[in-house]
Amino acid sequence: MTVQDAPARKGPSDPAASALDPLRRRAIEAMAASVAERGYARTTVADVLRLAGMSRRTFYRIYQNREECFLDTYAVVSDEALAHITRSSGPGSGECEGIEEPLRAVLEYLASRPAHAHVLVTEPVSAGGQSVERHAATLGAFRDRLQPVLVAGGGSDRMASTAAVGAVYHVIQRHLWDGEASDLPALAPDLARLVGRLAA
Amino acid sequence: MSTSPRQRTAQQLPSGRHGLPRSYIIHNQRERILHAVVIVAARQGYGAMTIEEVVAVAGVSRRTYYDHFSNKEEGFLAAYDLVVEQVAEVVTAAFTSGATWPERIRRGVGAFLEHLAAEPDLAHLCVVEILAAGPRALERRTSAMRRFHSFFLPDEEHASEAGPDAPLAAEAAIGGLYEIVYGRVLTHQTEELPELLPALIRSLLLPFVGRPVADAEYRAAAHHVELRRQRRETSPAA
């Protein structure tokens, strides 16, 4: 393939998930499935091709390499998760009792999409490199969503809300590692209470 | 890196007959290798770390490395185990020196933060790099975290406040603590960790004790931080 006939690369620079290219969607879902099953470290491009039913040539039109595909998967999945949480918690729930609702939305979202949950929660740190930074940014975004709710509830500083997000993250991570994703939604009331008190 | 593995470092034993028992030498070599792993992994990351660099820093031969460890991962995991063991010792000693459970938590967390701040390389290895070293490393980390959960299980006097979900609360507290520490270590602000103690301890205690107790521990921690700052100002070399 020459430079001339290579189409403009789509992909990581454009994580807007609303109208995702169907090929890119297939690669992303295949990457997520493989990562959930065997972890990023042991996932190869060949695994992604097999699960996506995609040719090598098509894959490399979209992505330069495995890492770029993973970072794109991560970007799309985290955007979708954040959008889902924003939708289901609604604009009016930033009042003092509003922690449990968005938290339940996160837990239900992760429980219903275990492969995406692995991409979001258990893998970015072990994938290393750029994904660590992106992961820190995503946790920051979750914290910023949480912050107004906590402040409205009498909560205080940034450190407390970071600790609260870290607490939830750690509990979710352990459940996923232990294969207990389906237990997550039931934890919403207890976790909401804990988050409220950690950040009180 | 151009350093020859034969080049002598400050910690290298003199060559030739030094009359030291063989078991001592073996122990010492192993410790030197593990110390070198901590330094190299912290500076370059686990992925870029090579056995060549580790043996150069340790001042041992490649062959000596392989006498102790079969590959890079084994050396890294052994270094992690050693670091966790040290941290657990320091934290346990501080924890048991407290009179009440909230005071134990304050002392344990305080000692943890001070230990990491005094050894930023060690902190980087056990907080950041362990996440990037593969599935076996993640398993070690999970069991290390579980070990620290038990500190956060309140005693009888404070159990009622935490309620029946105390184990979940303990797990959450460790996660909150880890997230704060991780953020600082990742951005090379490890030395500032001890100054976070007051706000951190109040936050961590609130799920378990009432506000008056958490506030009292906040004040005690703030006092400790102030004394520490004064000590440093009067003797900057310390």
GROMACS .gro file of C-alpha atoms in nm:
model
  438
    1MET     CA    1   0.000   0.000   0.000
    2THR     CA    2   0.133   0.339  -0.093
    3VAL     CA    3   0.089   0.657   0.099
    4GLN     CA    4  -0.148   0.790  -0.169
    5ASP     CA    5  -0.405   0.515  -0.147
    6ALA     CA    6  -0.404   0.499   0.232
    7PRO     CA    7  -0.720   0.667   0.358
    8ALA     CA    8  -0.685   0.936   0.621
    9ARG     CA    9  -0.642   0.757   0.952
   10LYS     CA   10  -0.941   0.781   1.177
   11GLY     CA   11  -0.910   0.695   1.536
   12PRO     CA   12  -0.753   0.811   1.857
   13SER     CA   13  -0.763   1.180   1.773
   14ASP     CA   14  -1.140   1.160   1.752
   15PRO     CA   15  -1.293   0.987   2.054
   16ALA     CA   16  -1.638   1.139   1.993
   17ALA     CA   17  -1.843   0.826   2.032
   18SER     CA   18  -2.175   0.947   1.898
   19ALA     CA   19  -2.125   0.832   1.539
   20LEU     CA   20  -1.844   0.584   1.571
   21ASP     CA   21  -1.720   0.428   1.250
   22PRO     CA   22  -1.852   0.067   1.246
   23LEU     CA   23  -1.504  -0.076   1.179
   24ARG     CA   24  -1.358   0.118   1.464
   25ARG     CA   25  -1.643   0.002   1.687
   26ARG     CA   26  -1.568  -0.360   1.594
   27ALA     CA   27  -1.198  -0.321   1.673
   28ILE     CA   28  -1.279  -0.156   2.005
   29GLU     CA   29  -1.524  -0.425   2.114
   30ALA     CA   30  -1.275  -0.695   2.014
   31MET     CA   31  -0.997  -0.526   2.208
   32ALA     CA   32  -1.224  -0.494   2.514
   33ALA     CA   33  -1.326  -0.861   2.493
   34SER     CA   34  -0.967  -0.979   2.464
   35VAL     CA   35  -0.845  -0.755   2.746
   36ALA     CA   36  -1.125  -0.881   2.974
   37GLU     CA   37  -1.038  -1.239   2.894
   38ARG     CA   38  -0.658  -1.243   2.902
   39GLY     CA   39  -0.541  -0.895   2.999
   40TYR     CA   40  -0.375  -0.631   2.783
   41ALA     CA   41  -0.025  -0.772   2.831
   42ARG     CA   42  -0.119  -1.100   2.661
   43THR     CA   43  -0.347  -0.950   2.397
   44THR     CA   44  -0.204  -0.950   2.045
   45VAL     CA   45  -0.322  -0.773   1.730
   46ALA     CA   46  -0.403  -1.122   1.597
   47ASP     CA   47  -0.648  -1.173   1.887
   48VAL     CA   48  -0.823  -0.848   1.803
   49LEU     CA   49  -0.844  -0.941   1.432
   50ARG     CA   50  -0.989  -1.282   1.511
   51LEU     CA   51  -1.254  -1.148   1.751
   52ALA     CA   52  -1.342  -0.857   1.521
   53GLY     CA   53  -1.345  -1.069   1.205
   54MET     CA   54  -1.122  -0.802   1.055
   55SER     CA   55  -0.830  -0.810   0.814
   56ARG     CA   56  -0.485  -0.701   0.922
   57ARG     CA   57  -0.486  -0.440   0.651
   58THR     CA   58  -0.810  -0.282   0.776
   59PHE     CA   59  -0.678  -0.277   1.133
   60TYR     CA   60  -0.361  -0.097   1.031
   61ARG     CA   61  -0.561   0.157   0.834
   62ILE     CA   62  -0.722   0.261   1.160
   63TYR     CA   63  -0.440   0.207   1.409
   64GLN     CA   64  -0.063   0.216   1.399
   65ASN     CA   65  -0.025  -0.055   1.659
   66ARG     CA   66  -0.178  -0.246   1.948
   67GLU     CA   67  -0.124   0.032   2.201
   68GLU     CA   68  -0.302   0.289   1.987
   69CYS     CA   69  -0.599   0.055   1.957
   70PHE     CA   70  -0.604   0.007   2.335
   71LEU     CA   71  -0.584   0.382   2.401
   72ASP     CA   72  -0.869   0.440   2.156
   73THR     CA   73  -1.073   0.167   2.325
   74TYR     CA   74  -1.005   0.327   2.660
   75ALA     CA   75  -1.098   0.676   2.535
   76VAL     CA   76  -1.428   0.562   2.381
   77VAL     CA   77  -1.528   0.342   2.673
   78SER     CA   78  -1.453   0.609   2.935
   79ASP     CA   79  -1.638   0.877   2.734
   80GLU     CA   80  -1.941   0.650   2.707
   81ALA     CA   81  -1.931   0.566   3.077
   82LEU     CA   82  -1.910   0.931   3.178
   83ALA     CA   83  -2.191   1.026   2.938
   84HIS     CA   84  -2.407   0.745   3.077
   85ILE     CA   85  -2.349   0.861   3.434
   86THR     CA   86  -2.427   1.221   3.347
   87ARG     CA   87  -2.751   1.115   3.174
   88SER     CA   88  -2.872   0.885   3.446
   89SER     CA   89  -2.789   1.114   3.735
   90GLY     CA   90  -2.962   1.407   3.567
   91PRO     CA   91  -2.903   1.778   3.611
   92GLY     CA   92  -3.121   1.818   3.920
   93SER     CA   93  -2.954   1.565   4.147
   94GLY     CA   94  -2.654   1.771   4.254
   95GLU     CA   95  -2.825   1.814   4.590
   96CYS     CA   96  -2.699   1.677   4.917
   97GLU     CA   97  -2.853   1.328   4.892
   98GLY     CA   98  -2.730   1.282   4.538
   99ILE     CA   99  -2.432   1.048   4.581
  100GLU     CA  100  -2.608   0.715   4.567
  101GLU     CA  101  -2.780   0.772   4.234
  102PRO     CA  102  -2.473   0.848   4.019
  103LEU     CA  103  -2.280   0.580   4.205
  104ARG     CA  104  -2.548   0.322   4.131
  105ALA     CA  105  -2.538   0.432   3.767
  106VAL     CA  106  -2.161   0.364   3.757
  107LEU     CA  107  -2.193   0.026   3.928
  108GLU     CA  108  -2.482  -0.088   3.705
  109TYR     CA  109  -2.301   0.031   3.397
  110LEU     CA  110  -1.990  -0.170   3.489
  111ALA     CA  111  -2.189  -0.478   3.593
  112SER     CA  112  -2.377  -0.483   3.262
  113ARG     CA  113  -2.059  -0.444   3.053
  114PRO     CA  114  -1.788  -0.651   3.222
  115ALA     CA  115  -1.552  -0.624   2.923
  116HIS     CA  116  -1.572  -0.245   2.926
  117ALA     CA  117  -1.531  -0.254   3.302
  118HIS     CA  118  -1.200  -0.436   3.265
  119VAL     CA  119  -1.078  -0.182   3.011
  120LEU     CA  120  -1.174   0.103   3.242
  121VAL     CA  121  -1.081  -0.031   3.579
  122THR     CA  122  -0.832  -0.314   3.585
  123GLU     CA  123  -0.620  -0.272   3.273
  124PRO     CA  124  -0.508   0.088   3.218
  125VAL     CA  125  -0.265   0.081   3.506
  126SER     CA  126  -0.106  -0.244   3.391
  127ALA     CA  127  -0.090  -0.131   3.029
  128GLY     CA  128   0.160   0.134   3.143
  129GLY     CA  129   0.288   0.429   2.943
  130GLN     CA  130   0.033   0.678   2.819
  131SER     CA  131  -0.260   0.479   2.951
  132VAL     CA  132  -0.150   0.556   3.310
  133GLU     CA  133  -0.178   0.929   3.240
  134ARG     CA  134  -0.512   0.892   3.066
  135HIS     CA  135  -0.636   0.684   3.351
  136ALA     CA  136  -0.535   0.954   3.600
  137ALA     CA  137  -0.724   1.204   3.386
  138THR     CA  138  -1.037   0.984   3.379
  139LEU     CA  139  -1.034   0.937   3.755
  140GLY     CA  140  -0.995   1.314   3.778
  141ALA     CA  141  -1.301   1.356   3.556
  142PHE     CA  142  -1.504   1.122   3.778
  143ARG     CA  143  -1.384   1.314   4.080
  144ASP     CA  144  -1.489   1.644   3.923
  145ARG     CA  145  -1.835   1.501   3.856
  146LEU     CA  146  -1.853   1.390   4.215
  147GLN     CA  147  -1.715   1.710   4.365
  148PRO     CA  148  -2.031   1.928   4.329
  149VAL     CA  149  -2.242   1.652   4.486
  150LEU     CA  150  -2.000   1.624   4.777
  151VAL     CA  151  -1.971   1.998   4.826
  152ALA     CA  152  -2.351   2.030   4.818
  153GLY     CA  153  -2.360   1.760   5.087
  154GLY     CA  154  -2.132   1.964   5.314
  155GLY     CA  155  -1.814   1.799   5.187
  156SER     CA  156  -1.493   1.983   5.163
  157ASP     CA  157  -1.174   1.966   4.973
  158ARG     CA  158  -1.024   1.812   4.666
  159MET     CA  159  -0.817   1.565   4.861
  160ALA     CA  160  -1.123   1.423   5.032
  161SER     CA  161  -1.302   1.375   4.701
  162THR     CA  162  -0.988   1.215   4.552
  163ALA     CA  163  -0.982   0.975   4.847
  164ALA     CA  164  -1.352   0.902   4.795
  165VAL     CA  165  -1.304   0.823   4.425
  166GLY     CA  166  -0.999   0.611   4.508
  167ALA     CA  167  -1.199   0.419   4.766
  168VAL     CA  168  -1.475   0.334   4.519
  169TYR     CA  169  -1.224   0.252   4.247
  170HIS     CA  170  -1.034   0.012   4.472
  171VAL     CA  171  -1.351  -0.172   4.576
  172ILE     CA  172  -1.468  -0.201   4.213
  173GLN     CA  173  -1.126  -0.319   4.095
  174ARG     CA  174  -1.112  -0.596   4.355
  175HIS     CA  175  -1.461  -0.716   4.263
  176LEU     CA  176  -1.369  -0.732   3.893
  177TRP     CA  177  -1.046  -0.916   3.962
  178ASP     CA  178  -1.239  -1.166   4.172
  179GLY     CA  179  -1.499  -1.210   3.894
  180GLU     CA  180  -1.774  -1.053   4.104
  181ALA     CA  181  -1.887  -0.775   3.868
  182SER     CA  182  -2.253  -0.871   3.911
  183ASP     CA  183  -2.235  -0.800   4.287
  184LEU     CA  184  -2.145  -0.436   4.230
  185PRO     CA  185  -2.491  -0.268   4.203
  186ALA     CA  186  -2.593  -0.408   4.543
  187LEU     CA  187  -2.303  -0.219   4.703
  188ALA     CA  188  -2.447   0.121   4.603
  189PRO     CA  189  -2.610   0.217   4.936
  190ASP     CA  190  -2.311   0.112   5.151
  191LEU     CA  191  -2.058   0.272   4.919
  192ALA     CA  192  -2.262   0.593   4.895
  193ARG     CA  193  -2.264   0.616   5.273
  194LEU     CA  194  -1.886   0.558   5.285
  195VAL     CA  195  -1.815   0.812   5.013
  196GLY     CA  196  -2.031   1.067   5.190
  197ARG     CA  197  -1.839   1.017   5.514
  198LEU     CA  198  -1.491   0.998   5.360
  199ALA     CA  199  -1.555   1.333   5.197
  200ALA     CA  200  -1.765   1.484   5.476
  201MET     CA  201   2.438   0.270   2.963
  202SER     CA  202   2.816   0.252   2.938
  203THR     CA  203   2.893   0.153   3.296
  204SER     CA  204   3.078  -0.175   3.298
  205PRO     CA  205   2.935  -0.440   3.525
  206ARG     CA  206   3.285  -0.476   3.666
  207GLN     CA  207   3.307  -0.117   3.773
  208ARG     CA  208   3.309  -0.097   4.149
  209THR     CA  209   3.035   0.087   4.332
  210ALA     CA  210   3.048   0.226   4.683
  211GLN     CA  211   2.863  -0.073   4.823
  212GLN     CA  212   3.071  -0.339   4.658
  213LEU     CA  213   3.264  -0.570   4.884
  214PRO     CA  214   3.641  -0.568   4.846
  215SER     CA  215   3.756  -0.844   4.616
  216GLY     CA  216   3.989  -1.126   4.719
  217ARG     CA  217   4.000  -1.298   5.055
  218HIS     CA  218   3.810  -1.093   5.306
  219GLY     CA  219   3.739  -1.364   5.557
  220LEU     CA  220   3.363  -1.309   5.551
  221PRO     CA  221   3.147  -1.618   5.586
  222ARG     CA  222   2.997  -1.734   5.259
  223SER     CA  223   2.638  -1.707   5.384
  224TYR     CA  224   2.701  -1.342   5.468
  225ILE     CA  225   2.831  -1.272   5.118
  226ILE     CA  226   2.537  -1.443   4.954
  227HIS     CA  227   2.292  -1.251   5.171
  228ASN     CA  228   2.474  -0.928   5.101
  229GLN     CA  229   2.482  -0.989   4.726
  230ARG     CA  230   2.112  -1.058   4.721
  231GLU     CA  231   2.037  -0.740   4.914
  232ARG     CA  232   2.259  -0.537   4.684
  233ILE     CA  233   2.078  -0.673   4.380
  234LEU     CA  234   1.739  -0.595   4.533
  235HIS     CA  235   1.851  -0.246   4.627
  236ALA     CA  236   1.970  -0.194   4.268
  237VAL     CA  237   1.636  -0.319   4.133
  238VAL     CA  238   1.458  -0.054   4.344
  239ILE     CA  239   1.683   0.221   4.205
  240VAL     CA  240   1.670   0.114   3.839
  241ALA     CA  241   1.295   0.035   3.837
  242ALA     CA  242   1.212   0.369   4.000
  243ARG     CA  243   1.423   0.569   3.756
  244GLN     CA  244   1.342   0.394   3.430
  245GLY     CA  245   1.023   0.204   3.494
  246TYR     CA  246   0.989  -0.173   3.504
  247GLY     CA  247   0.943  -0.202   3.129
  248ALA     CA  248   1.274  -0.036   3.043
  249MET     CA  249   1.469  -0.193   3.328
  250THR     CA  250   1.741  -0.436   3.218
  251ILE     CA  251   1.944  -0.692   3.412
  252GLU     CA  252   2.259  -0.525   3.272
  253GLU     CA  253   2.175  -0.202   3.451
  254VAL     CA  254   2.076  -0.379   3.769
  255VAL     CA  255   2.408  -0.566   3.793
  256ALA     CA  256   2.602  -0.249   3.709
  257VAL     CA  257   2.434  -0.058   3.993
  258ALA     CA  258   2.464  -0.356   4.231
  259GLY     CA  259   2.828  -0.413   4.144
  260VAL     CA  260   2.781  -0.785   4.092
  261SER     CA  261   2.830  -1.002   3.786
  262ARG     CA  262   2.551  -1.110   3.557
  263ARG     CA  263   2.619  -1.462   3.668
  264THR     CA  264   2.568  -1.368   4.032
  265TYR     CA  265   2.230  -1.219   3.939
  266TYR     CA  266   2.126  -1.548   3.781
  267ASP     CA  267   2.250  -1.740   4.087
  268HIS     CA  268   1.978  -1.561   4.281
  269PHE     CA  269   1.702  -1.495   4.029
  270SER     CA  270   1.601  -1.673   3.711
  271ASN     CA  271   1.493  -1.357   3.524
  272LYS     CA  272   1.408  -0.988   3.549
  273GLU     CA  273   1.060  -1.049   3.688
  274GLU     CA  274   1.187  -1.270   3.974
  275GLY     CA  275   1.429  -0.999   4.088
  276PHE     CA  276   1.159  -0.736   4.070
  277LEU     CA  277   0.906  -0.944   4.266
  278ALA     CA  278   1.167  -1.022   4.533
  279ALA     CA  279   1.244  -0.650   4.566
  280TYR     CA  280   0.872  -0.576   4.600
  281ASP     CA  281   0.831  -0.845   4.868
  282LEU     CA  282   1.124  -0.700   5.063
  283VAL     CA  283   0.987  -0.346   5.040
  284VAL     CA  284   0.639  -0.456   5.150
  285GLU     CA  285   0.790  -0.650   5.440
  286GLN     CA  286   0.979  -0.339   5.555
  287VAL     CA  287   0.674  -0.115   5.519
  288ALA     CA  288   0.458  -0.365   5.709
  289GLU     CA  289   0.714  -0.378   5.994
  290VAL     CA  290   0.733   0.000   6.023
  291VAL     CA  291   0.355   0.044   6.007
  292THR     CA  292   0.286  -0.240   6.253
  293ALA     CA  293   0.532  -0.096   6.507
  294ALA     CA  294   0.375   0.251   6.481
  295PHE     CA  295   0.020   0.112   6.489
  296THR     CA  296   0.074  -0.091   6.805
  297SER     CA  297   0.225   0.210   6.983
  298GLY     CA  298  -0.111   0.390   6.988
  299ALA     CA  299  -0.341   0.371   7.291
  300THR     CA  300  -0.679   0.385   7.109
  301TRP     CA  301  -0.777   0.253   6.768
  302PRO     CA  302  -0.806   0.602   6.606
  303GLU     CA  303  -0.464   0.692   6.749
  304ARG     CA  304  -0.321   0.366   6.612
  305ILE     CA  305  -0.457   0.452   6.269
  306ARG     CA  306  -0.304   0.800   6.289
  307ARG     CA  307   0.034   0.661   6.393
  308GLY     CA  308   0.029   0.379   6.138
  309VAL     CA  309  -0.067   0.603   5.845
  310GLY     CA  310   0.182   0.867   5.965
  311ALA     CA  311   0.465   0.612   5.971
  312PHE     CA  312   0.363   0.485   5.627
  313LEU     CA  313   0.379   0.835   5.476
  314GLU     CA  314   0.712   0.913   5.647
  315HIS     CA  315   0.867   0.587   5.533
  316LEU     CA  316   0.772   0.651   5.171
  317ALA     CA  317   0.880   1.017   5.185
  318ALA     CA  318   1.224   0.917   5.316
  319GLU     CA  319   1.272   0.668   5.029
  320PRO     CA  320   1.113   0.802   4.709
  321ASP     CA  321   1.263   0.524   4.493
  322LEU     CA  322   1.118   0.260   4.718
  323ALA     CA  323   0.784   0.440   4.713
  324HIS     CA  324   0.787   0.448   4.334
  325LEU     CA  325   0.854   0.075   4.311
  326CYS     CA  326   0.581  -0.035   4.550
  327VAL     CA  327   0.314   0.221   4.458
  328VAL     CA  328   0.356   0.285   4.084
  329GLU     CA  329   0.579   0.029   3.912
  330ILE     CA  330   0.414  -0.274   4.070
  331LEU     CA  331   0.109  -0.194   3.854
  332ALA     CA  332   0.310  -0.216   3.533
  333ALA     CA  333   0.496  -0.540   3.596
  334GLY     CA  334   0.246  -0.800   3.479
  335PRO     CA  335  -0.014  -1.034   3.628
  336ARG     CA  336   0.207  -1.191   3.897
  337ALA     CA  337   0.303  -0.845   4.023
  338LEU     CA  338  -0.066  -0.747   4.039
  339GLU     CA  339  -0.139  -1.058   4.245
  340ARG     CA  340   0.138  -0.965   4.490
  341ARG     CA  341  -0.003  -0.616   4.512
  342THR     CA  342  -0.355  -0.745   4.581
  343SER     CA  343  -0.233  -0.962   4.867
  344ALA     CA  344  -0.020  -0.677   5.007
  345MET     CA  345  -0.326  -0.449   5.002
  346ARG     CA  346  -0.531  -0.719   5.180
  347ARG     CA  347  -0.269  -0.730   5.453
  348PHE     CA  348  -0.318  -0.359   5.516
  349HIS     CA  349  -0.700  -0.387   5.523
  350SER     CA  350  -0.687  -0.544   5.869
  351PHE     CA  351  -0.543  -0.226   6.025
  352PHE     CA  352  -0.862  -0.049   5.927
  353LEU     CA  353  -1.091  -0.298   6.093
  354PRO     CA  354  -1.201  -0.108   6.405
  355ASP     CA  355  -1.175  -0.257   6.753
  356GLU     CA  356  -1.486  -0.340   6.959
  357GLU     CA  357  -1.514   0.010   7.097
  358HIS     CA  358  -1.542   0.162   6.748
  359ALA     CA  359  -1.709  -0.124   6.561
  360SER     CA  360  -2.068  -0.005   6.619
  361GLU     CA  361  -2.014   0.324   6.436
  362ALA     CA  362  -1.879   0.152   6.126
  363GLY     CA  363  -2.171  -0.091   6.124
  364PRO     CA  364  -2.192  -0.431   5.960
  365ASP     CA  365  -2.010  -0.313   5.646
  366ALA     CA  366  -1.682  -0.257   5.834
  367PRO     CA  367  -1.481  -0.488   5.602
  368LEU     CA  368  -1.605  -0.290   5.300
  369ALA     CA  369  -1.524   0.034   5.481
  370ALA     CA  370  -1.171  -0.093   5.554
  371GLU     CA  371  -1.120  -0.188   5.191
  372ALA     CA  372  -1.249   0.154   5.082
  373ALA     CA  373  -1.022   0.336   5.327
  374ILE     CA  374  -0.715   0.157   5.191
  375GLY     CA  375  -0.828   0.249   4.837
  376GLY     CA  376  -0.866   0.614   4.934
  377LEU     CA  377  -0.525   0.621   5.100
  378TYR     CA  378  -0.365   0.449   4.801
  379GLU     CA  379  -0.516   0.694   4.553
  380ILE     CA  380  -0.382   0.997   4.742
  381VAL     CA  381  -0.035   0.843   4.776
  382TYR     CA  382  -0.031   0.725   4.413
  383GLY     CA  383  -0.107   1.077   4.287
  384ARG     CA  384   0.182   1.227   4.481
  385VAL     CA  385   0.435   0.956   4.396
  386LEU     CA  386   0.344   0.965   4.026
  387THR     CA  387   0.404   1.341   4.013
  388HIS     CA  388   0.728   1.318   4.216
  389GLN     CA  389   0.586   1.491   4.521
  390THR     CA  390   0.667   1.193   4.743
  391GLU     CA  391   0.858   1.401   4.997
  392GLU     CA  392   0.547   1.606   5.075
  393LEU     CA  393   0.342   1.302   5.180
  394PRO     CA  394   0.383   1.347   5.560
  395GLU     CA  395   0.224   1.692   5.540
  396LEU     CA  396  -0.100   1.540   5.412
  397LEU     CA  397  -0.151   1.344   5.734
  398PRO     CA  398  -0.398   1.576   5.916
  399ALA     CA  399  -0.655   1.613   5.637
  400LEU     CA  400  -0.605   1.254   5.526
  401ILE     CA  401  -0.652   1.105   5.871
  402ARG     CA  402  -0.972   1.298   5.931
  403SER     CA  403  -1.113   1.179   5.602
  404LEU     CA  404  -1.009   0.817   5.660
  405LEU     CA  405  -1.145   0.806   6.016
  406LEU     CA  406  -1.483   0.966   5.947
  407PRO     CA  407  -1.649   0.648   5.814
  408PHE     CA  408  -1.558   0.475   6.141
  409VAL     CA  409  -1.575   0.730   6.423
  410GLY     CA  410  -1.778   1.041   6.501
  411ARG     CA  411  -1.667   1.385   6.398
  412PRO     CA  412  -1.528   1.484   6.745
  413VAL     CA  413  -1.286   1.187   6.745
  414ALA     CA  414  -1.182   1.249   6.383
  415ASP     CA  415  -1.127   1.618   6.461
  416ALA     CA  416  -0.918   1.532   6.767
  417GLU     CA  417  -0.692   1.308   6.556
  418TYR     CA  418  -0.675   1.585   6.295
  419ARG     CA  419  -0.543   1.826   6.559
  420ALA     CA  420  -0.293   1.572   6.693
  421ALA     CA  421  -0.167   1.506   6.339
  422ALA     CA  422  -0.146   1.879   6.262
  423HIS     CA  423   0.057   1.927   6.580
  424HIS     CA  424   0.290   1.645   6.477
  425VAL     CA  425   0.337   1.797   6.130
  426GLU     CA  426   0.413   2.137   6.286
  427LEU     CA  427   0.676   1.988   6.520
  428ARG     CA  428   0.830   1.806   6.227
  429ARG     CA  429   0.850   2.129   6.028
  430GLN     CA  430   1.013   2.314   6.320
  431ARG     CA  431   1.266   2.033   6.367
  432ARG     CA  432   1.357   2.058   6.000
  433GLU     CA  433   1.397   2.434   6.017
  434THR     CA  434   1.629   2.422   6.316
  435SER     CA  435   1.841   2.140   6.172
  436PRO     CA  436   1.810   2.149   5.793
  437ALA     CA  437   2.071   1.876   5.755
  438ALA     CA  438   1.856   1.620   5.939
   0.00000   0.00000   0.00000
